[in-house]
Amino acid sequence: MMRKNLNIALIGTGFMGRMHSNAYRQANTFFTSDHAACTKVVCARDAGKGREFADRWGWQETETDWRRLLDRKDIDLIDICVPNMLHRDIAIGALQAGKMVATEKPLALNAQQGKEMVEAAAKSQKKTMIWFNQRRFPPVTLAKQMIDGGALGRVFHYRATYLQDWTISADAPLGGSTFWRLDAKEAGSGVTGDLLAHTLDIAMWLNGPVVELSALTRTFIKERQRQDDPATMAKVEIDDASQCMVRFANGSIGTFEATRYARGRKNANCFEINGELGSFCFDAETPHELRFYNHKDDKQARGWKTISVWDSNQPYMDHWWVPGMGTGYEHTFAHAAADFLADLGDGKKRVPDFADGQKTQIVCDTILASARKREWMETGLA
Amino acid sequence: MMRKNLNIALIGTGFMGRMHSNAYRQANTFFTSDHAACTKVVCARDAGKGREFADRWGWQETETDWRRLLDRKDIDLIDICVPNMLHRDIAIGALQAGKMVATEKPLALNAQQGKEMVEAAAKSQKKTMIWFNQRRFPPVTLAKQMIDGGALGRVFHYRATYLQDWTISADAPLGGSTFWRLDAKEAGSGVTGDLLAHTLDIAMWLNGPVVELSALTRTFIKERQRQDDPATMAKVEIDDASQCMVRFANGSIGTFEATRYARGRKNANCFEINGELGSFCFDAETPHELRFYNHKDDKQARGWKTISVWDSNQPYMDHWWVPGMGTGYEHTFAHAAADFLADLGDGKKRVPDFADGQKTQIVCDTILASARKREWMETGLA
Amino acid sequence: MMRKNLNIALIGTGFMGRMHSNAYRQANTFFTSDHAACTKVVCARDAGKGREFADRWGWQETETDWRRLLDRKDIDLIDICVPNMLHRDIAIGALQAGKMVATEKPLALNAQQGKEMVEAAAKSQKKTMIWFNQRRFPPVTLAKQMIDGGALGRVFHYRATYLQDWTISADAPLGGSTFWRLDAKEAGSGVTGDLLAHTLDIAMWLNGPVVELSALTRTFIKERQRQDDPATMAKVEIDDASQCMVRFANGSIGTFEATRYARGRKNANCFEINGELGSFCFDAETPHELRFYNHKDDKQARGWKTISVWDSNQPYMDHWWVPGMGTGYEHTFAHAAADFLADLGDGKKRVPDFADGQKTQIVCDTILASARKREWMETGLA
Amino acid sequence: MMRKNLNIALIGTGFMGRMHSNAYRQANTFFTSDHAACTKVVCARDAGKGREFADRWGWQETETDWRRLLDRKDIDLIDICVPNMLHRDIAIGALQAGKMVATEKPLALNAQQGKEMVEAAAKSQKKTMIWFNQRRFPPVTLAKQMIDGGALGRVFHYRATYLQDWTISADAPLGGSTFWRLDAKEAGSGVTGDLLAHTLDIAMWLNGPVVELSALTRTFIKERQRQDDPATMAKVEIDDASQCMVRFANGSIGTFEATRYARGRKNANCFEINGELGSFCFDAETPHELRFYNHKDDKQARGWKTISVWDSNQPYMDHWWVPGMGTGYEHTFAHAAADFLADLGDGKKRVPDFADGQKTQIVCDTILASARKREWMETGLA
């Protein structure tokens, strides 16, 4: 195997930093393409933390200031795993420095920032990716293939939820390595950008653009301690829950909901799509299963089929183990990384780029605006 | 057993006429109360059809004109199983004639009619019932008891759907014994009144009044043949699908959706309610099961529990068979009938009456208005 | 409807007496055939109990001595719902008196008695039935139809369990209206005859005769109070649990297990059958569902399908309600009753008769003998 | 992190070779202990294949003759991933050379070989491990902890199956990298050693020793092409299916079944254990879920709970991601590797050793003997 190296600089060593590190390693081992992911530099503000992370995950070097990465000639890809407030500056800086850029979702704090990023990407002509990893649950990709193959006919309905329960406690602080997601300044929005972005990305991938929506958001716990200043209570300005009703361009209608207050739900990114000829359901909590109702089945024996997606003829599954052994959340990142590497080899576009991320960002922004104004709003997508 | 007879006149011999007939018989056999349901007269416009129905279901007499029933001294209860357009006139006529009245849901064509019915009921001082049978799935009643017992704590979310797929075919006609539900003149609304009424009734029973909402409705098939005039196409004026986002008086938020275009769903009246301490799920397609997540469980062993509601210590179940044998859709009607008979005995109020039905009617009307005006609207309930 | 009456005398007013009464009523109402079930006489040793039962269930007369029923010219069918120790004498008496006979399972205390009953039936030329109601769960009947249609190809495996948990408590007495099942004198055997008989009947209906087996039985609680003499402890002589491995005539092999000590299982009569081309699963605790794996499905989308058996084109379902409303345990008895009535009309044989019951009895006896002798034994069936 | 290195030589580059390589890497990254797995040498007969494997999986060196590994001072652990026929010779050789040894299951071709291995281990005083990875599905380990904590009380029943379907086709050859499992000379037995060994290991871990059994085995396809000589048909001498009934030392009884002919089952290693106070179920096809019925639950709300084992307070889960993200098959090997490394640190015994493997081997041998002799046999375990 004489693969070309893709030299990567990872910025951020939190949950997503670990996930991406794991993904690059798995992509190299389980997938074969002309390019290998070379885990060159990891960047963390805290030098000690960075070194520990590098040791554990096999990054060759550490860095404490992301700006210094931009000048290095030996970096091909900047991978952004830091809070949303930093996405724009890093991405645009990296693009201007001639790097490819991958960023965690959501694309940015808001669609205005997203627009700047998309423009910078267009100007630089460099490849970008937004890590909408959840498209790459093999059951979701299989649904995409089957829908494209005509499994549904005319679509009537799309309904989706992304349910978690980890912020129910009033003791959860605001800010810090996990809880920056509760801080509007760092995160831009709450569950809309953090969770619903995934759900919307999958929805629009499977069912086309959302053209109009009406939304409702809620903040259930209005004040929380600041992690960096426990003596004071800070107002919580993110959305704890976000709902909307939508019209899709194809004439179907949908409902969406995300929350971190659904007791018992941990990572329930779920969708159901209903068409004339069939329906699909998925729930990320049982991540190797796709449920399918095929109206074309023999009339006597119709029903909801649970397709365990683990056969080698199903998406991504020829790269892993054997039937009976499904993949989970972590592997979706490996799929994304492998797709990126494959794109480099043949110039195709398997991965969603900044422009795709911006579409979802626009819907997220429209949700927040609609909730604020209490009225139906168009997204401008079509 | 020397029970007092409750003499019943049933109006209508369709699906619900059969259900109620079955329910009265089961209530008499499986439940014991001071009163027995006496299936006195069944009323059908077609005399032959009425006699056949009476033979099959054990009604003592037949009648072809419901107005004649009102003058009979030997009728205690008028039970209305005809299309919604007739509910008001029959109910008010019967109340004025001093009868008790039970009616199928929705209460009426609209809230204006409902208001007249509620007023007539109040004036007559006669007992009324609206057949919101689905409250009486034992798992739903068990959820009610457990919620009232504090199982949830503060409630954050309610999400519910009522999904069917029987009108996807463009060949389904408009009008006739089943398809009057597609005719706005007979039905008042489409899935909002036919399906969502059940879902809303359960929601408000479990979680209190809906105070504000924004709705979206759709008619997917715009024209259908009239059953009574197949040569002409009639415009379909009912809602094929109905969605809304709501605020409840207790501060929680919810989503609702009903449709007859969800391929593979036959009678999926489902809800999920999420509170601080736990969550419940129910799906009428698995009608003896309640799913419960109890955050108070031992931390090591939390999870979603499927409670098969068939033990004698669970609601209604001491009247049926033995553990391992659940109840289904038909038995919910028996529970409603038995509750009505029990109310007669002890003067308690187990059954929803016209005033309860009117609350749901108001929400339904608000949904249709909100969808028309494309704006948030208050229900006026509290 | 001018149906001929089938005049029935029911012997026994326990759980099965209620079930059969309910079944006759449902068969008359939901099914149409030339014959109607006429619930003529119910026989109970206790006259008061008999009258109460007759009132509740609509039996015209009561009787306290079953022998007096045999002389009555106006009885066509004797239906036996009393403990197994009485099956033979009543059945043979009734056949000799020229009656048709239906009996609850198991056929008799043992195969020797069963043989006498089969011979008496043959001699009398009268129609007999054994109430193997569980064949008539619509999912089981659908599996039968699909297997007969070639859905499985060569069969390799059959595995089945019938699991309950109601005798775990050492406080359950021996004898009496429910607990006669724990008394070997009245019941003949324990779970082998009470539960496994159902499981074996379905197995042999779907997969042909069992030709050889090795069995293991256990009695977990060795002594219990006698209900009629609480001061004394009686030795428990029935099998609390019964397992066997079997060879079928078609070359497949199977495992069977029944117990009343499986905590959390209430009526889990389950089977799985694996063939070259597909597999089926059923569990009576979700009684309207059949699971089907079809290897002939498109390779990309194979999986276990849950067929909710409630469409009018599925077995028995054109007689009940509408799709979305399944049937449960009680309806299996209605199906058996309706099949018996239909047989009377056209002379076909839809119902299992004494000879069918004897096949299962023989397997049950072989199980008990094999467990006693600790060796493989042939059943003699083929 | 200054960990001591455990220098490993891996013998075999098939499915298990890949699994173990992946496991060592994951153990190093996700777990922290004094020792790190150092992937020193991989041994493959084919040098090119060995080098490719080493490249992909990060082994430092390659070797083609396992015997040469024994003389190397820099190897601490020999890890055996070759067909069963080689286990004994390699293991004993390695132990005599003063190495620690880990081997894939089953321990050996038969219990005689196993005995020699156990003796060699005892003599060498070196640590051994048998890779019974499936104990280490977190739900299985959680069940073990809860059973040890008294969750079940007196145990009545254990029933387990290991179902697959990959050898149904008569075209599958005999011999070669996957299909050596069909060759009795290389594998010793068929599904008994390959599948049932896992199932029995879990059973005896959870429920104690099997003391007596009666078994049935079957070979469904009697002849297959030899992979290395396609022109000739070879007699298949392994068991395609294996069943047994057992008595456990604790008085409970059980059934076991393994097969590769259960259409639709891919890796269904399932068990159910029923005790006085509760029951557990597990199925490796939904590998993060444990089902639990707790009779001590509030009477009104008993039911089967699905515990998704992904919280940090559940076995192994503090090492992986966050709640909502379960582990699968591959991670069980990481757990085994991490346990081995942890054992090295503190001298405790977390992993099953050769003596544990021998207990399972003895039961497997007893199954094959019982099936051959058609009689009940004691295992000699207690």
Coordinates of N, CA and C in Angstrom, one line a residue, chain B residues 224-364:
Chain B
R224 N -62.3 13.8 -5.8 CA -62.6 12.4 -5.8 C -64.0 12.2 -6.4
Q225 N -64.3 11.0 -6.9 CA -65.6 10.7 -7.4 C -66.6 10.7 -6.2
R226 N -67.8 11.2 -6.5 CA -68.8 11.1 -5.5 C -69.4 9.7 -5.5
Q227 N -69.6 9.0 -4.4 CA -70.1 7.7 -4.4 C -71.5 7.6 -5.0
D228 N -72.3 8.7 -4.7 CA -73.7 8.7 -5.2 C -73.8 9.2 -6.6
D229 N -72.7 9.6 -7.2 CA -72.7 10.2 -8.6 C -71.4 10.0 -9.2
P230 N -71.0 8.8 -9.5 CA -69.6 8.5 -9.9 C -69.2 9.2 -11.2
A231 N -70.1 9.8 -11.9 CA -69.8 10.4 -13.2 C -69.1 11.8 -12.9
T232 N -69.3 12.4 -11.7 CA -68.7 13.7 -11.5 C -67.6 13.6 -10.4
M233 N -66.7 14.5 -10.6 CA -65.6 14.6 -9.6 C -66.0 15.7 -8.6
A234 N -65.8 15.4 -7.3 CA -66.1 16.5 -6.3 C -64.8 17.0 -5.7
K235 N -64.8 18.2 -5.4 CA -63.6 18.8 -4.7 C -63.6 18.2 -3.3
V236 N -62.4 17.8 -2.9 CA -62.3 17.3 -1.5 C -62.0 18.5 -0.6
E237 N -62.9 18.7 0.4 CA -62.7 19.9 1.2 C -62.3 19.6 2.6
I238 N -62.1 18.3 2.9 CA -61.6 18.0 4.2 C -60.0 18.0 4.2
D239 N -59.5 18.0 5.5 CA -58.1 17.9 5.7 C -57.6 16.5 5.7
D240 N -56.7 16.1 4.7 CA -56.2 14.8 4.7 C -55.1 14.6 5.8
A241 N -54.5 15.7 6.1 CA -53.4 15.6 7.1 C -53.5 16.9 8.0
S242 N -53.2 16.8 9.2 CA -53.3 17.9 10.2 C -52.2 17.8 11.2
Q243 N -51.5 18.9 11.3 CA -50.4 19.0 12.3 C -50.5 20.2 13.1
C244 N -50.1 20.2 14.3 CA -50.0 21.4 15.1 C -48.9 21.3 16.1
M245 N -48.4 22.5 16.5 CA -47.5 22.7 17.6 C -48.4 23.4 18.7
V246 N -48.2 23.0 19.9 CA -49.1 23.6 21.0 C -48.3 23.9 22.2
R247 N -48.9 24.8 23.0 CA -48.5 25.1 24.4 C -49.6 24.6 25.3
F248 N -49.2 23.8 26.3 CA -50.2 23.4 27.3 C -50.2 24.4 28.5
A249 N -51.3 24.4 29.2 CA -51.4 25.3 30.4 C -50.3 25.0 31.4
N250 N -49.8 23.8 31.5 CA -48.8 23.5 32.5 C -47.4 23.9 32.1
G251 N -47.2 24.5 30.9 CA -45.9 25.0 30.6 C -45.2 24.1 29.6
S252 N -45.7 22.9 29.4 CA -45.1 21.9 28.5 C -45.5 22.3 27.1
I253 N -44.8 21.8 26.1 CA -45.1 22.0 24.7 C -45.3 20.7 24.0
G254 N -46.0 20.7 22.9 CA -46.4 19.5 22.2 C -46.4 19.6 20.7
T255 N -46.4 18.4 20.1 CA -46.7 18.4 18.6 C -47.7 17.3 18.4
F256 N -48.6 17.6 17.5 CA -49.7 16.6 17.1 C -49.7 16.5 15.6
E257 N -50.1 15.3 15.2 CA -50.2 15.1 13.8 C -51.2 13.9 13.5
A258 N -52.1 14.2 12.6 CA -52.9 13.1 12.1 C -52.9 13.0 10.6
T259 N -53.0 11.8 10.1 CA -53.1 11.7 8.6 C -53.7 10.3 8.3
R260 N -54.2 10.2 7.1 CA -54.6 8.9 6.5 C -53.7 8.6 5.4
Y261 N -52.5 9.2 5.4 CA -51.5 9.0 4.2 C -50.2 8.5 4.7
A262 N -50.2 7.8 5.9 CA -48.9 7.3 6.4 C -48.8 5.8 6.1
R263 N -48.3 5.5 4.9 CA -48.2 4.1 4.5 C -47.7 3.1 5.5
G264 N -48.5 2.1 5.8 CA -48.0 1.1 6.8 C -48.6 1.3 8.2
R265 N -49.2 2.5 8.4 CA -49.8 2.7 9.7 C -51.3 2.5 9.5
K266 N -51.9 1.8 10.4 CA -53.3 1.5 10.3 C -54.1 2.1 11.3
N267 N -53.6 2.1 12.6 CA -54.4 2.7 13.6 C -53.4 3.3 14.7
A268 N -52.4 4.0 14.2 CA -51.3 4.3 15.1 C -51.6 5.6 15.9
N269 N -52.5 5.5 16.9 CA -52.8 6.6 17.8 C -51.7 6.4 18.9
C270 N -50.7 7.3 18.8 CA -49.5 7.2 19.6 C -49.3 8.4 20.4
F271 N -48.8 8.3 21.6 CA -48.3 9.5 22.3 C -47.0 9.1 23.1
E272 N -46.3 10.2 23.3 CA -45.1 10.1 24.2 C -45.2 11.4 25.1
I273 N -45.0 11.2 26.4 CA -45.0 12.3 27.3 C -43.7 12.2 28.1
N274 N -43.0 13.3 28.2 CA -41.7 13.4 28.9 C -41.7 14.3 30.1
G275 N -41.4 13.8 31.2 CA -41.4 14.6 32.4 C -40.0 14.5 33.1
E276 N -39.8 15.3 34.1 CA -38.6 15.3 34.8 C -38.2 13.9 35.3
L277 N -39.2 13.2 35.8 CA -38.9 11.9 36.5 C -39.2 10.7 35.6
G278 N -39.7 10.9 34.5 CA -40.0 9.7 33.7 C -40.8 10.0 32.4
S279 N -41.0 9.0 31.6 CA -41.7 9.2 30.3 C -42.6 8.0 30.1
F280 N -43.7 8.2 29.3 CA -44.6 7.2 28.9 C -44.7 7.2 27.4
C281 N -44.9 6.0 26.8 CA -45.2 5.9 25.4 C -46.4 4.9 25.2
F282 N -47.2 5.2 24.2 CA -48.3 4.3 23.9 C -48.5 4.3 22.4
D283 N -48.9 3.2 21.8 CA -49.3 3.0 20.4 C -50.5 2.1 20.3
A284 N -51.6 2.6 19.8 CA -52.8 1.8 19.8 C -52.7 0.5 18.9
E285 N -51.6 0.5 18.1 CA -51.4 -0.7 17.3 C -50.9 -1.9 18.1
T286 N -50.3 -1.6 19.3 CA -50.0 -2.7 20.2 C -50.8 -2.3 21.5
P287 N -52.0 -2.6 21.5 CA -53.0 -1.9 22.4 C -52.9 -2.3 23.9
H288 N -52.2 -3.4 24.2 CA -52.1 -3.8 25.6 C -50.8 -3.4 26.3
E289 N -50.0 -2.6 25.5 CA -48.7 -2.3 26.0 C -48.5 -0.8 26.3
L290 N -48.0 -0.5 27.5 CA -47.6 0.9 27.9 C -46.1 0.8 28.1
R291 N -45.4 1.8 27.5 CA -43.9 1.9 27.7 C -43.6 3.0 28.7
F292 N -42.7 2.6 29.7 CA -42.5 3.5 30.8 C -41.0 3.6 31.1
Y293 N -40.5 4.8 31.1 CA -39.1 5.0 31.5 C -39.2 5.7 32.9
N294 N -38.6 5.0 33.9 CA -38.6 5.6 35.2 C -37.3 6.0 35.7
H295 N -37.1 7.3 35.7 CA -35.8 7.8 36.1 C -35.4 7.5 37.5
K296 N -36.4 7.1 38.3 CA -36.2 6.8 39.7 C -35.7 5.3 39.9
D297 N -35.7 4.6 38.8 CA -35.2 3.2 38.9 C -33.7 3.3 39.3
D298 N -33.2 2.2 39.8 CA -31.8 2.0 40.2 C -31.0 2.4 39.0
K299 N -30.0 3.3 39.2 CA -29.3 3.9 38.1 C -28.6 3.0 37.1
Q300 N -28.2 1.8 37.7 CA -27.5 0.8 36.9 C -28.5 0.2 35.9
A301 N -29.7 0.2 36.1 CA -30.7 -0.6 35.4 C -31.9 0.2 34.9
R302 N -31.6 1.4 34.5 CA -32.7 2.2 33.9 C -33.0 1.7 32.5
G303 N -34.2 1.9 32.0 CA -34.5 1.6 30.6 C -36.0 1.7 30.4
W304 N -36.4 1.6 29.2 CA -37.8 1.6 28.8 C -38.4 0.3 29.1
K305 N -39.4 0.3 29.9 CA -40.1 -0.9 30.3 C -41.4 -1.1 29.5
T306 N -41.6 -2.2 29.0 CA -42.9 -2.5 28.3 C -43.8 -3.2 29.3
I307 N -44.8 -2.4 29.8 CA -45.8 -3.0 30.7 C -46.9 -3.5 29.9
S308 N -47.1 -4.8 29.9 CA -48.2 -5.5 29.3 C -49.4 -5.4 30.3
V309 N -50.4 -4.6 29.9 CA -51.4 -4.3 30.9 C -52.5 -5.4 30.9
W310 N -52.3 -6.4 31.7 CA -53.2 -7.5 31.7 C -53.3 -8.2 33.1
D311 N -52.8 -7.6 34.1 CA -52.9 -8.1 35.4 C -54.2 -7.6 36.1
S312 N -54.7 -8.3 37.0 CA -56.0 -8.0 37.5 C -55.9 -6.7 38.4
N313 N -54.7 -6.3 38.7 CA -54.6 -5.0 39.5 C -54.5 -3.8 38.6
Q314 N -54.6 -4.0 37.3 CA -54.5 -2.9 36.4 C -55.8 -2.5 35.8
P315 N -56.0 -1.3 35.3 CA -57.3 -0.7 35.0 C -58.1 -1.6 34.1
Y316 N -59.4 -1.9 34.6 CA -60.4 -2.7 33.8 C -60.0 -4.2 33.8
M317 N -58.8 -4.6 34.1 CA -58.4 -5.9 33.8 C -58.9 -7.0 34.7
D318 N -59.5 -6.6 35.9 CA -60.1 -7.6 36.7 C -61.4 -8.2 36.1
H319 N -61.9 -7.5 35.0 CA -63.1 -7.9 34.4 C -62.9 -8.9 33.3
W320 N -61.7 -9.1 32.8 CA -61.6 -9.9 31.6 C -61.0 -11.2 32.0
W321 N -59.9 -11.7 31.3 CA -59.5 -13.0 31.4 C -58.4 -13.2 32.5
V322 N -57.3 -13.6 32.1 CA -56.2 -13.8 33.0 C -54.9 -13.2 32.5
P323 N -53.9 -13.0 33.3 CA -52.6 -12.4 32.8 C -52.1 -13.1 31.5
G324 N -51.6 -12.4 30.6 CA -51.2 -13.0 29.3 C -52.2 -12.7 28.2
M325 N -53.4 -12.2 28.6 CA -54.4 -12.0 27.6 C -54.8 -10.5 27.7
G326 N -54.3 -9.8 26.7 CA -54.6 -8.4 26.7 C -55.9 -8.0 26.0
T327 N -56.3 -6.8 26.1 CA -57.5 -6.3 25.4 C -57.0 -5.4 24.2
G328 N -58.0 -5.2 23.3 CA -57.8 -4.5 22.1 C -58.7 -3.4 21.9
Y329 N -58.8 -2.9 20.7 CA -59.7 -1.8 20.4 C -61.1 -2.0 20.8
E330 N -61.7 -3.1 20.5 CA -63.1 -3.3 20.8 C -63.4 -3.2 22.2
H331 N -62.5 -3.6 23.1 CA -62.8 -3.6 24.5 C -62.8 -2.2 25.1
T332 N -62.2 -1.2 24.4 CA -62.2 0.2 24.9 C -63.7 0.7 25.0
F333 N -64.5 0.2 24.0 CA -65.9 0.6 24.0 C -66.7 0.0 25.1
A334 N -66.3 -1.3 25.4 CA -66.9 -1.9 26.6 C -66.6 -1.2 27.8
H335 N -65.4 -0.7 27.9 CA -65.0 0.0 29.1 C -65.8 1.3 29.3
A336 N -66.0 2.0 28.1 CA -66.8 3.2 28.1 C -68.2 2.9 28.5
A337 N -68.8 1.9 28.0 CA -70.2 1.5 28.3 C -70.3 1.1 29.8
A338 N -69.3 0.4 30.3 CA -69.4 -0.1 31.7 C -69.2 1.1 32.6
D339 N -68.4 2.1 32.2 CA -68.2 3.3 33.0 C -69.5 4.1 33.1
F340 N -70.2 4.2 31.9 CA -71.4 4.9 31.9 C -72.5 4.2 32.8
L341 N -72.5 2.9 32.7 CA -73.5 2.2 33.6 C -73.1 2.3 35.1
A342 N -71.8 2.3 35.4 CA -71.4 2.5 36.7 C -71.7 3.9 37.2
D343 N -71.6 4.9 36.4 CA -71.9 6.3 36.8 C -73.4 6.3 37.2
L344 N -74.2 5.6 36.4 CA -75.7 5.6 36.8 C -75.9 5.1 38.2
G345 N -75.1 4.1 38.5 CA -75.2 3.5 39.8 C -74.9 4.4 41.0
D346 N -73.7 5.0 40.9 CA -73.2 5.8 42.1 C -73.1 7.3 41.9
G347 N -73.6 7.7 40.7 CA -73.6 9.2 40.5 C -72.2 9.8 40.3
K348 N -71.2 9.0 40.3 CA -69.9 9.6 40.0 C -69.8 9.9 38.5
K349 N -68.7 10.6 38.1 CA -68.5 10.9 36.7 C -67.2 10.3 36.2
R350 N -67.4 9.1 35.6 CA -66.2 8.4 35.1 C -66.1 8.8 33.6
V351 N -67.2 9.1 32.9 CA -67.1 9.3 31.5 C -67.0 10.7 31.1
P352 N -66.4 11.0 29.9 CA -66.3 12.4 29.4 C -67.7 12.7 28.9
D353 N -68.2 13.9 29.3 CA -69.5 14.4 28.8 C -69.4 15.4 27.7
F354 N -70.5 16.0 27.3 CA -70.5 16.9 26.2 C -69.5 18.1 26.5
A355 N -69.5 18.5 27.7 CA -68.6 19.7 28.0 C -67.1 19.3 27.8
D356 N -66.8 18.0 28.1 CA -65.4 17.6 27.8 C -65.2 17.5 26.3
G357 N -66.2 17.0 25.6 CA -66.1 16.9 24.2 C -66.0 18.2 23.5
Q358 N -66.6 19.2 24.1 CA -66.5 20.6 23.6 C -65.1 21.1 23.7
K359 N -64.4 20.8 24.7 CA -63.0 21.3 24.8 C -62.2 20.8 23.7
T360 N -62.4 19.5 23.3 CA -61.6 19.0 22.2 C -62.1 19.6 20.9
Q361 N -63.4 19.8 20.8 CA -64.0 20.4 19.6 C -63.4 21.8 19.4
I362 N -63.2 22.5 20.5 CA -62.6 23.9 20.4 C -61.2 23.8 19.9
V363 N -60.4 22.9 20.4 CA -59.1 22.7 19.9 C -59.1 22.4 18.4
C364 N -59.9 21.5 18.0 CA -60.0 21.1 16.6 C -60.4 22.3 15.8

